[in-house]
Short mmCIF file of C-alpha atoms and ligand atoms in Angstrom, two decimals:
data_model
loop_
_atom_site.label_atom_id
_atom_site.label_comp_id
_atom_site.label_asym_id
_atom_site.label_seq_id
_atom_site.Cartn_x
_atom_site.Cartn_y
_atom_site.Cartn_z
CA MET A 113 -23.22 23.73 100.62
CA THR A 114 -19.42 25.00 99.51
CA ALA A 115 -19.62 28.27 97.08
CA PRO A 116 -20.31 27.76 93.87
CA LEU A 117 -17.41 27.44 90.81
CA PHE A 118 -17.58 31.30 88.91
CA PRO A 119 -18.53 30.40 85.32
CA LEU A 120 -16.70 32.61 82.96
CA PHE A 121 -15.69 32.11 79.60
CA ALA A 122 -11.78 33.20 78.78
CA ASP A 123 -9.99 34.65 76.77
CA LEU A 124 -6.80 33.41 75.19
CA ARG A 125 -6.14 34.68 71.49
CA ASP A 126 -2.81 35.65 71.44
CA ARG A 127 -2.04 34.39 75.06
CA SER A 128 0.35 32.38 75.99
CA VAL A 129 -0.51 29.44 77.92
CA LEU A 130 1.25 26.42 79.78
CA VAL A 131 0.91 22.74 78.96
CA VAL A 132 3.36 20.60 81.19
CA GLY A 133 3.19 16.42 79.33
CA GLY A 134 3.26 15.67 75.76
CA GLY A 135 0.98 12.81 76.18
CA ALA A 136 -3.10 12.81 74.41
CA VAL A 137 -4.37 13.78 77.27
CA ALA A 138 -1.80 17.09 75.98
CA GLU A 139 -2.77 16.87 72.98
CA ARG A 140 -6.17 17.31 73.30
CA LYS A 141 -5.88 19.77 75.44
CA VAL A 142 -3.94 21.91 72.82
CA GLU A 143 -6.12 21.35 70.56
CA ALA A 144 -8.65 22.88 72.28
CA LEU A 145 -6.54 26.01 73.08
CA LEU A 146 -5.57 26.22 69.71
CA HIS A 147 -9.00 26.39 68.49
CA ALA A 148 -9.74 28.86 70.61
CA GLY A 149 -6.39 31.31 69.10
CA ALA A 150 -4.00 30.82 72.32
CA LEU A 151 -0.51 29.79 72.52
CA PRO A 152 0.28 26.84 74.05
CA VAL A 153 3.50 26.52 75.37
CA VAL A 154 4.15 22.39 75.76
CA GLY A 155 6.33 21.59 78.90
CA SER A 156 7.24 16.92 78.41
CA PRO A 157 9.91 15.14 78.30
CA ASP A 158 8.40 14.40 74.81
CA LEU A 159 5.56 14.37 72.54
CA THR A 160 2.86 13.19 70.26
CA ASP A 161 3.00 12.77 66.41
CA ALA A 162 0.62 15.36 66.42
CA LEU A 163 1.98 17.55 69.12
CA GLN A 164 5.46 17.49 66.95
CA THR A 165 3.63 18.72 64.28
CA TRP A 166 2.76 21.61 65.76
CA ARG A 167 6.24 22.38 67.02
CA GLU A 168 7.52 21.62 63.63
CA THR A 169 4.75 24.06 62.13
CA GLY A 170 5.43 26.69 64.83
CA ARG A 171 2.07 26.75 66.06
CA ILE A 172 2.95 25.96 69.88
CA ARG A 173 6.46 26.09 71.43
CA TRP A 174 8.08 22.94 73.33
CA ARG A 175 10.24 23.69 76.12
CA ALA A 176 11.98 19.73 76.37
CA GLY A 177 12.18 18.54 79.91
CA GLU A 178 10.77 18.09 83.39
CA PHE A 179 9.16 20.56 84.71
CA HIS A 180 10.64 23.34 86.74
CA GLU A 181 8.69 26.51 88.01
CA GLY A 182 10.53 28.60 85.34
CA TRP A 183 8.26 27.27 82.58
CA LEU A 184 5.32 29.71 84.87
CA GLY A 185 6.79 32.33 83.52
CA GLU A 186 5.09 33.81 80.45
CA ALA A 187 1.30 32.26 80.99
CA TRP A 188 -1.17 33.60 81.70
CA LEU A 189 -2.72 29.11 82.10
CA VAL A 190 -1.79 27.15 83.01
CA ILE A 191 -2.54 23.27 82.26
CA ALA A 192 -1.61 19.48 84.15
CA ALA A 193 -1.40 17.26 81.76
CA THR A 194 1.09 14.28 83.22
CA ASP A 195 -0.14 10.91 84.33
CA ASN A 196 1.96 11.96 87.58
CA VAL A 197 0.33 12.69 90.76
CA ALA A 198 3.64 14.44 92.22
CA VAL A 199 4.34 16.39 88.79
CA ASN A 200 1.17 17.92 89.06
CA ARG A 201 1.13 18.98 92.20
CA ALA A 202 4.32 20.84 91.98
CA VAL A 203 2.84 22.24 88.32
CA ALA A 204 -0.12 23.14 90.17
CA SER A 205 1.77 24.65 93.92
CA ALA A 206 3.22 26.87 91.75
CA ALA A 207 0.97 27.95 90.39
CA ASN A 208 -1.23 28.54 92.95
CA ALA A 209 2.16 30.65 94.16
CA ARG A 210 2.47 33.09 91.44
CA ARG A 211 -0.93 33.41 91.17
CA ILE A 212 -1.68 32.06 87.48
CA LEU A 213 -4.81 29.67 86.96
CA ALA A 214 -4.18 26.27 86.96
CA ASN A 215 -5.50 23.56 85.95
CA VAL A 216 -5.06 19.47 86.99
CA VAL A 217 -6.68 17.01 84.62
CA ASP A 218 -8.80 15.10 86.55
CA ASP A 219 -8.65 16.57 89.67
CA ALA A 220 -10.85 19.03 90.76
CA GLU A 221 -9.29 19.45 94.37
CA LEU A 222 -6.10 20.52 93.18
CA SER A 223 -7.65 22.75 90.37
CA SER A 224 -7.65 26.39 90.66
CA PHE A 225 -10.38 26.91 87.49
CA HIS A 226 -12.23 23.87 85.43
CA VAL A 227 -12.90 23.07 81.99
CA PRO A 228 -16.51 22.33 81.37
CA ALA A 229 -18.05 19.90 78.97
CA ILE A 230 -19.37 21.97 76.16
CA VAL A 231 -21.63 21.99 73.60
CA GLN A 232 -20.66 24.88 70.36
CA ARG A 233 -23.58 26.06 67.62
CA GLY A 234 -20.52 28.46 65.99
CA PRO A 235 -19.57 31.82 68.18
CA LEU A 236 -22.58 30.35 70.51
CA GLN A 237 -21.01 28.08 73.58
CA VAL A 238 -23.04 26.28 76.24
CA ALA A 239 -20.84 25.44 79.52
CA ILE A 240 -21.92 22.94 82.23
CA SER A 241 -20.21 22.29 85.15
CA SER A 242 -21.26 19.83 87.79
CA GLY A 243 -18.34 22.00 89.92
CA GLY A 244 -15.40 18.58 89.58
CA GLY A 245 -18.82 16.49 91.72
CA ALA A 246 -19.82 14.76 88.88
CA PRO A 247 -18.86 15.14 85.57
CA MET A 248 -20.63 12.17 84.33
CA LEU A 249 -23.88 13.81 84.80
CA ALA A 250 -22.15 17.39 83.12
CA ARG A 251 -21.39 15.33 80.35
CA HIS A 252 -24.57 13.37 79.74
CA LEU A 253 -26.45 16.89 79.51
CA ARG A 254 -23.99 18.34 77.01
CA ARG A 255 -25.25 15.20 74.81
CA GLN A 256 -29.30 15.57 75.76
CA LEU A 257 -28.03 19.50 74.65
CA GLU A 258 -26.31 18.55 71.73
CA THR A 259 -29.39 17.00 70.40
CA LEU A 260 -31.65 19.97 70.97
CA PHE A 261 -29.49 22.64 69.16
CA ASP A 262 -29.43 22.10 66.46
CA ASP A 263 -26.54 23.87 63.70
CA SER A 264 -29.10 26.80 62.85
CA LEU A 265 -28.47 28.53 65.84
CA GLY A 266 -25.04 28.92 65.34
CA THR A 267 -25.84 30.80 61.78
CA LEU A 268 -28.60 32.70 64.49
CA ALA A 269 -25.38 33.87 66.08
CA GLU A 270 -23.55 34.75 63.79
CA LEU A 271 -26.01 36.58 62.10
CA LEU A 272 -26.78 38.84 65.68
CA ALA A 273 -22.66 38.95 66.11
CA ARG A 274 -22.76 41.00 62.25
CA ASN A 275 -25.00 43.03 63.07
CA ARG A 276 -25.06 44.03 66.27
CA ASP A 277 -24.33 47.51 65.32
CA ARG A 278 -26.42 47.71 63.59
CA ILE A 279 -29.75 46.64 65.77
CA ARG A 280 -27.76 49.25 68.17
CA ALA A 281 -28.12 52.33 66.36
CA ARG A 282 -31.02 50.89 65.66
CA PHE A 283 -32.62 50.98 69.39
CA PRO A 284 -29.78 53.15 71.06
CA ASP A 285 -32.46 52.23 74.35
CA LEU A 286 -32.04 49.18 76.09
CA GLY A 287 -35.04 48.23 77.29
CA LEU A 288 -36.32 48.35 73.56
CA ARG A 289 -33.96 46.43 72.25
CA ARG A 290 -34.81 43.96 74.65
CA ARG A 291 -38.13 43.59 73.50
CA PHE A 292 -36.73 43.98 69.58
CA PHE A 293 -34.95 40.88 70.06
CA GLU A 294 -37.73 38.84 72.22
CA THR A 295 -40.09 39.43 69.12
CA LEU A 296 -37.27 39.02 66.67
CA LEU A 297 -37.04 35.21 67.79
CA ALA A 298 -40.18 34.44 69.08
CA GLY A 299 -40.82 34.70 64.93
CA PRO A 300 -40.07 33.15 61.96
CA LEU A 301 -36.82 34.05 61.87
CA PRO A 302 -35.47 30.72 64.03
CA ARG A 303 -37.44 28.54 61.65
CA LEU A 304 -36.54 30.16 58.60
CA LEU A 305 -32.42 29.38 59.39
CA ARG A 306 -33.91 25.95 59.91
CA GLN A 307 -34.78 25.51 56.51
CA ARG A 308 -31.56 26.95 54.98
CA LEU A 309 -31.72 30.06 54.69
CA ASP A 310 -28.34 32.05 53.18
CA SER A 311 -26.58 33.77 55.34
CA GLU A 312 -27.27 37.28 52.69
CA GLN A 313 -30.96 36.67 52.84
CA ALA A 314 -30.60 36.20 57.25
CA ASP A 315 -29.38 39.68 56.69
CA GLU A 316 -32.20 41.53 54.32
CA TYR A 317 -34.90 39.69 56.31
CA LEU A 318 -33.31 42.01 59.83
CA GLN A 319 -33.21 44.72 58.18
CA THR A 320 -36.53 44.28 56.72
CA VAL A 321 -37.43 43.74 60.17
CA LEU A 322 -35.46 46.39 61.70
CA GLU A 323 -37.34 48.67 59.46
CA ALA A 324 -40.97 48.10 60.61
CA ALA A 325 -39.86 47.36 64.01
CA THR A 326 -41.35 51.01 66.26
CA THR A 327 -38.68 52.60 67.67
CA THR A 328 -40.56 54.44 70.41
CA GLN A 329 -41.86 53.79 74.22
CA ALA A 330 -43.99 50.86 74.14
CA THR A 331 -47.51 51.45 76.45
CA GLY A 332 -47.20 49.09 79.30
CA SER A 333 -49.04 46.06 79.72
CA VAL A 334 -50.71 43.31 82.36
CA VAL A 335 -50.46 39.92 82.21
CA LEU A 336 -52.63 38.46 84.45
CA VAL A 337 -51.06 35.17 84.76
CA GLY A 338 -52.62 32.13 86.94
CA ALA A 339 -49.00 30.22 88.17
CA GLY A 340 -51.08 27.27 89.74
CA PRO A 341 -51.17 25.73 93.03
CA GLY A 342 -47.32 24.91 93.20
CA ASP A 343 -46.32 22.55 91.58
CA PRO A 344 -43.73 23.63 88.65
CA GLY A 345 -44.35 21.19 86.19
CA LEU A 346 -48.15 22.75 86.33
CA VAL A 347 -47.11 26.21 85.09
CA THR A 348 -48.24 26.86 81.26
CA LEU A 349 -46.07 27.98 78.74
CA ASN A 350 -48.01 31.04 78.10
CA ALA A 351 -47.20 31.46 81.27
CA LEU A 352 -43.15 30.57 81.08
CA ARG A 353 -43.76 32.98 78.06
CA ALA A 354 -44.86 36.26 80.27
CA MET A 355 -43.11 35.65 82.89
CA ASN A 356 -39.84 35.61 80.84
CA GLU A 357 -40.73 38.89 79.01
CA ALA A 358 -41.46 39.91 82.35
CA ASP A 359 -39.59 43.81 83.66
CA VAL A 360 -42.16 43.78 86.81
CA ILE A 361 -43.48 40.73 89.00
CA LEU A 362 -46.27 41.37 91.36
CA HIS A 363 -46.75 37.98 92.90
CA ASP A 364 -48.80 36.86 95.91
CA ARG A 365 -47.51 35.53 98.26
CA LEU A 366 -49.26 32.25 98.23
CA VAL A 367 -47.06 31.56 94.38
CA SER A 368 -43.65 28.82 95.14
CA ALA A 369 -40.91 29.53 94.91
CA GLU A 370 -40.66 26.83 92.00
CA VAL A 371 -42.49 29.14 90.12
CA LEU A 372 -40.89 32.72 90.54
CA ARG A 373 -37.54 30.64 90.04
CA LEU A 374 -38.40 30.07 86.42
CA ALA A 375 -39.30 34.49 85.87
CA ARG A 376 -36.84 36.22 84.22
CA ARG A 377 -33.54 36.86 86.19
CA ASP A 378 -33.61 40.21 86.59
CA ALA A 379 -37.77 41.27 86.52
CA THR A 380 -38.25 42.81 89.71
CA ARG A 381 -40.09 40.73 92.09
CA ILE A 382 -42.36 42.55 94.44
CA GLU A 383 -44.66 40.64 96.53
CA VAL A 384 -48.34 41.49 97.19
CA GLY A 385 -49.39 39.09 99.36
CA LYS A 386 -52.40 39.28 100.96
CA SER A 387 -53.71 39.18 104.78
CA ALA A 388 -56.84 37.23 105.49
CA ASN A 389 -57.74 40.82 107.09
CA GLY A 390 -57.70 44.21 105.70
CA HIS A 391 -57.32 43.11 102.65
CA SER A 392 -58.94 45.91 100.48
CA ALA A 393 -56.29 48.02 101.47
CA ARG A 394 -53.69 45.92 100.02
CA GLN A 395 -55.95 45.37 96.86
CA GLU A 396 -55.44 49.11 95.61
CA GLU A 397 -52.08 49.31 96.92
CA ILE A 398 -52.01 46.63 93.86
CA HIS A 399 -53.61 48.99 91.53
CA ALA A 400 -51.30 51.38 92.32
CA LEU A 401 -48.46 49.66 91.88
CA MET A 402 -49.92 49.00 88.12
CA LEU A 403 -50.35 51.83 87.65
CA GLU A 404 -46.78 53.37 88.46
CA HIS A 405 -45.15 50.38 86.73
CA THR A 406 -48.10 50.44 83.75
CA ARG A 407 -47.27 54.43 83.16
CA ALA A 408 -43.15 53.68 82.92
CA GLY A 409 -43.43 51.73 80.07
CA LYS A 410 -43.18 48.28 82.22
CA ARG A 411 -44.41 44.61 81.12
CA VAL A 412 -46.17 43.32 84.03
CA VAL A 413 -47.44 40.17 85.19
CA ARG A 414 -49.51 40.16 87.81
CA LEU A 415 -48.99 36.44 89.51
CA LYS A 416 -51.45 34.47 90.81
CA GLY A 417 -51.66 31.04 92.66
CA GLY A 418 -54.28 28.68 90.98
CA ASP A 419 -56.54 30.02 88.34
CA PRO A 420 -56.55 34.40 88.33
CA PHE A 421 -60.30 34.14 87.96
CA VAL A 422 -60.31 31.82 90.42
CA PHE A 423 -60.90 34.02 93.78
CA GLY A 424 -58.20 35.68 93.16
CA ARG A 425 -60.48 38.83 92.43
CA GLY A 426 -58.57 38.77 89.05
CA GLY A 427 -61.82 40.32 87.71
CA GLU A 428 -61.72 43.52 89.45
CA GLU A 429 -58.00 44.38 88.68
CA LEU A 430 -59.30 44.11 85.21
CA GLU A 431 -62.18 46.66 85.63
CA PHE A 432 -58.99 48.27 86.83
CA LEU A 433 -57.03 48.47 83.83
CA ARG A 434 -60.14 48.40 81.81
CA ALA A 435 -60.96 51.73 83.16
CA HIS A 436 -57.49 53.59 83.14
CA ALA A 437 -57.06 52.18 79.39
CA ILE A 438 -53.72 49.97 80.24
CA PRO A 439 -53.38 46.54 77.59
CA TYR A 440 -53.99 43.52 79.36
CA GLU A 441 -54.03 39.64 79.06
CA VAL A 442 -55.09 36.63 80.78
CA VAL A 443 -53.14 33.26 81.52
CA PRO A 444 -55.18 30.97 83.54
CA GLY A 445 -53.82 28.90 85.58
CA ILE A 446 -55.02 25.48 87.18
CA THR A 447 -57.15 25.77 90.02
CA ALA A 448 -56.63 25.23 93.61
CA ALA A 449 -59.13 22.68 93.66
CA VAL A 450 -58.58 20.66 90.58
CA ALA A 451 -55.06 20.33 91.40
CA CYS A 452 -55.35 18.82 94.76
CA ALA A 453 -57.71 16.92 93.42
CA ALA A 454 -55.68 15.45 91.38
CA TYR A 455 -52.47 15.32 93.21
CA ALA A 456 -55.21 13.75 96.55
CA GLY A 457 -56.46 10.70 93.60
CA ILE A 458 -60.19 12.53 94.25
CA PRO A 459 -61.76 12.27 91.45
CA LEU A 460 -64.19 15.07 91.20
CA THR A 461 -66.81 13.54 89.23
CA HIS A 462 -67.21 10.28 88.98
CA ARG A 463 -70.68 8.84 87.52
CA ASP A 464 -71.18 6.84 90.86
CA HIS A 465 -70.67 9.64 92.54
CA ALA A 466 -70.72 12.96 91.92
CA GLN A 467 -72.55 14.69 88.93
CA SER A 468 -70.78 17.92 89.66
CA LEU A 469 -68.80 20.25 90.83
CA ARG A 470 -68.93 23.82 93.13
CA LEU A 471 -66.84 25.70 94.15
CA VAL A 472 -66.96 27.17 97.21
CA THR A 473 -65.60 29.76 99.65
CA ALA A 474 -65.47 30.22 102.43
CA HIS A 475 -63.30 32.94 103.71
CA CYS A 476 -65.22 34.50 106.56
CA LYS A 477 -67.53 35.03 108.88
CA ASP A 478 -69.66 36.96 105.80
CA SER A 479 -69.33 34.63 103.01
CA LEU A 480 -70.31 32.01 105.26
CA ASP A 481 -73.20 33.67 106.14
CA THR A 482 -74.53 34.32 101.99
CA LEU A 483 -74.15 31.04 100.60
CA ASP A 484 -76.93 29.08 100.01
CA TRP A 485 -76.40 25.98 102.28
CA ASN A 486 -79.21 24.00 100.79
CA ALA A 487 -78.07 23.25 97.52
CA LEU A 488 -75.20 23.32 98.58
CA ALA A 489 -76.35 19.98 100.70
CA GLN A 490 -77.61 18.06 97.94
CA LYS A 491 -76.68 14.68 97.16
CA LYS A 492 -74.58 13.34 93.81
CA GLN A 493 -71.71 16.32 94.37
CA THR A 494 -68.36 17.69 95.03
CA LEU A 495 -67.96 20.88 96.89
CA ALA A 496 -64.59 22.21 97.38
CA VAL A 497 -63.84 24.77 99.88
CA TYR A 498 -61.41 27.68 99.12
CA MET A 499 -59.78 29.25 102.46
CA GLY A 500 -61.87 27.23 104.71
CA VAL A 501 -58.82 26.71 107.77
CA ALA A 502 -60.33 29.11 109.94
CA GLY A 503 -64.56 28.27 108.85
CA LEU A 504 -64.37 24.28 109.01
CA GLU A 505 -66.94 24.49 112.44
CA LYS A 506 -69.12 26.51 110.75
CA VAL A 507 -68.86 24.62 107.43
CA ARG A 508 -69.82 21.36 109.69
CA GLU A 509 -72.57 23.33 110.87
CA ARG A 510 -74.27 24.34 108.31
CA LEU A 511 -74.24 20.98 106.39
CA LEU A 512 -75.39 19.43 109.06
CA LEU A 513 -78.27 21.50 108.96
CA ALA A 514 -79.34 21.31 105.94
CA GLY A 515 -79.36 17.48 106.09
CA VAL A 516 -76.08 16.06 104.68
CA ALA A 517 -75.65 12.79 106.19
CA PRO A 518 -73.21 13.43 109.34
CA GLY A 519 -71.00 9.81 107.59
CA LEU A 520 -69.72 12.39 104.45
CA PRO A 521 -66.62 11.89 103.34
CA PHE A 522 -64.28 14.93 103.34
CA ALA A 523 -60.24 15.29 102.30
CA LEU A 524 -58.05 18.39 103.08
CA VAL A 525 -56.04 18.75 100.86
CA GLU A 526 -52.90 20.98 102.54
CA ASN A 527 -50.50 22.29 100.53
CA GLY A 528 -51.61 20.84 96.94
CA SER A 529 -48.60 19.64 94.93
CA ARG A 530 -46.07 20.69 97.18
CA PRO A 531 -43.37 18.54 98.29
CA GLN A 532 -44.89 19.12 101.01
CA GLN A 533 -47.96 18.31 100.35
CA ARG A 534 -50.74 16.13 103.23
CA VAL A 535 -53.91 14.72 102.92
CA VAL A 536 -55.62 14.62 105.77
CA ALA A 537 -58.87 12.70 106.07
CA GLY A 538 -62.34 12.24 107.02
CA THR A 539 -66.17 12.08 107.89
CA LEU A 540 -68.22 16.17 108.17
CA ALA A 541 -68.86 14.88 111.68
CA THR A 542 -65.40 15.06 113.05
CA LEU A 543 -64.52 17.60 110.55
CA PRO A 544 -62.70 20.46 112.44
CA GLU A 545 -61.75 17.90 114.81
CA THR A 546 -59.73 15.98 112.64
CA ALA A 547 -57.88 18.47 111.18
CA HIS A 548 -57.28 20.48 114.87
CA HIS A 549 -55.16 17.09 115.32
CA HIS A 550 -53.30 17.22 112.11
CA GLN A 551 -52.55 21.12 112.85
CA VAL A 552 -53.45 21.61 109.17
CA GLN A 553 -52.75 24.69 108.57
CA SER A 554 -52.38 27.25 104.59
CA PRO A 555 -52.91 26.89 101.90
CA ALA A 556 -55.56 23.63 101.95
CA LEU A 557 -58.58 22.82 100.15
CA LEU A 558 -61.12 21.34 101.80
CA ILE A 559 -63.05 19.04 99.49
CA LEU A 560 -66.56 17.21 100.63
CA GLY A 561 -68.68 14.59 98.83
CA GLU A 562 -68.43 10.54 98.62
CA VAL A 563 -65.38 10.92 95.76
CA ALA A 564 -62.78 12.07 98.43
CA ALA A 565 -63.18 8.95 100.10
CA LEU A 566 -61.73 7.84 96.95
CA ALA A 567 -57.81 9.38 98.61
CA ASP A 568 -57.49 6.06 100.27
CA THR A 569 -56.69 3.67 96.98
CA LEU A 570 -56.70 6.18 95.08
CA HIS A 571 -53.68 8.32 95.81
CA TRP A 572 -50.19 8.14 93.82
CA PHE A 573 -48.84 11.68 95.09
CA GLY A 574 -46.31 12.18 98.59
CA ALA A 575 -47.64 9.75 102.31
CA ALA A 576 -51.31 8.17 102.06
CA PRO A 577 -54.50 10.54 103.16
CA LEU A 578 -54.06 10.84 107.08
CA ALA A 579 -57.54 9.48 109.07
CA ALA A 580 -59.15 10.80 112.27
CA PRO A 581 -58.29 10.19 115.65
CA PRO A 582 -59.97 7.86 117.67
CA LEU A 583 -62.28 9.69 119.26
CA PRO A 584 -62.02 10.34 123.40
CA ALA A 585 -65.08 8.87 125.94
CA SER A 586 -66.10 12.81 127.04
CA SER A 587 -65.76 13.75 123.20
CA GLN A 588 -66.77 18.15 122.62
CA HIS A 589 -68.72 17.87 119.85
CA PRO A 590 -72.47 18.93 120.64
CA ASP A 591 -75.51 15.63 121.60
CA HIS A 592 -76.97 15.52 118.32
CA LEU A 593 -74.29 15.32 115.79
CA ARG A 594 -72.54 11.87 119.31
CA THR A 595 -74.39 9.21 117.88
CA PRO A 596 -74.19 9.27 113.94
CA THR A 597 -70.17 9.93 115.35
CA LEU A 598 -69.21 6.67 116.64
CA PRO A 599 -70.38 4.58 113.90
CA LEU A 600 -68.46 6.41 111.64
CA ALA A 601 -65.61 7.16 113.84
CA ALA A 602 -65.07 3.76 113.65
CA GLN A 603 -65.53 2.89 110.01
CA ALA A 604 -62.72 5.92 109.21
CA ALA A 605 -59.90 3.93 111.91
N1 SAH B 1616 -56.91 31.91 92.94
C1 SAH B 1616 -56.47 30.58 93.86
C2 SAH B 1616 -56.62 29.99 94.87
C3 SAH B 1616 -57.33 31.37 95.27
S1 SAH B 1616 -57.43 31.37 97.54
C4 SAH B 1616 -56.89 29.69 92.65
O1 SAH B 1616 -56.94 28.65 91.82
O2 SAH B 1616 -56.27 27.95 93.22
C5 SAH B 1616 -56.44 30.75 98.30
C6 SAH B 1616 -56.99 29.36 99.34
O3 SAH B 1616 -56.44 28.71 97.36
C7 SAH B 1616 -56.49 28.99 99.84
O4 SAH B 1616 -57.00 29.45 101.64
C8 SAH B 1616 -56.58 27.29 99.62
O5 SAH B 1616 -57.95 27.42 100.17
C9 SAH B 1616 -56.70 27.02 98.30
N2 SAH B 1616 -55.50 26.72 97.61
C10 SAH B 1616 -54.26 27.46 96.87
N3 SAH B 1616 -53.49 26.54 95.91
C11 SAH B 1616 -53.01 26.01 97.56
C12 SAH B 1616 -52.84 24.57 97.52
N4 SAH B 1616 -51.35 24.60 96.91
N5 SAH B 1616 -53.32 23.38 98.25
C13 SAH B 1616 -53.97 23.84 98.71
N6 SAH B 1616 -54.31 24.27 98.97
C14 SAH B 1616 -54.60 25.59 98.03
#
């Protein structure tokens, strides 16, 4: 990718800008320049009626004749708006030689600055650029934004500009000022302005809010936020708000880059990823970080994959916060079982196949040994096994011992909801071998139960489920597995 353009808004008031060309396009450019308070100098053999009028009323100056370099004299910027490619080229290269930025209308290549598509509301301007490569897309977006922003935004921008010094004086500290603005903009003011509060009433309203606001250092707080499984579309509005108000974001490794991108740009991001071993030490570090940053008055977002209360140790973190009297909130997220099932086309419950759902973790030997396998072996239920990739052998062994049929369908959903999602399906009999064959990696969620077989017909996201490989003659399974395995493998093939 070539480097992107550097966006800027130029102050052209009382600055001379040369426009080469005297036709309709030049006229539009001159109009925009006049709007920005610039002093346009138009160079061309002749002028449109409007340009002529502006010349007569002294709003622009006219250099009559063919372009020559001398015209560039006092210009800060140049716009070449002729229909003659050779002239436009000459203007661009002369401007370049003098280090004057030049825009050649409809020629991104020759231009050293581009003029964006804009949406304007009072002093507020939203500029859109596609880098010159897709101006139609920029225009399309502009039209969409036009419908999103109503006129009251301009009034709001004017109100804030008018009261800028007042607000600064009340909140000299940047952090406190930012919080004040967040509260103000999240409050009723925008709505009141839409309902046509006049500017005097708006000033009064702002004054009242300013007087009522506390100006002391706010206490820090923690929002425990569930980031969902990876697809940024699955982040809740509350999570988005918290991420946009955060000073510090402590996130797990599991949180996708796409989701992190939604957070406030200047929030400090700290990855506190846990490894499978020695994670208790890590947990203490996380607690220490929460303490440190909240003591400094920061708003901390503790961002976790999925839901914070489903195998996320969110409970322990809240206990810690409570013990240290740190205020907190919890924003639930879409947990992996729910997301992976949806994105694999597996209804977790189904009147014909499953009446209950169990969320289980199988991340280490201990947790596997303490599970009630008889309860897990019950019919008509779905098991969603988290962190199970390493324990698949054990899961099969225990379930078979507890009497589960080797033909029970499973689906392993790797990177659920993300573009690289893969679903591997088969039956319990060959679960570890199938996973191994497809090299299923973490994060992956194991769904066991009759419903898992529905992925074959109901899948809709990404590729179809990958099936078990045909069994080699010298199957390495324990003998007691071999008998039921063969017909089932045939069924899966
Ligand atoms: N709190 C999280 C779970 C944390 S445990 C939640 O509610 O989802 C981590 C395990 O979650 C992983 O080992 C994996 O089993 C599962 N997981 C999380 N995100 C996943 C994803 N996008 N695809 C598949 N499994 C995922």
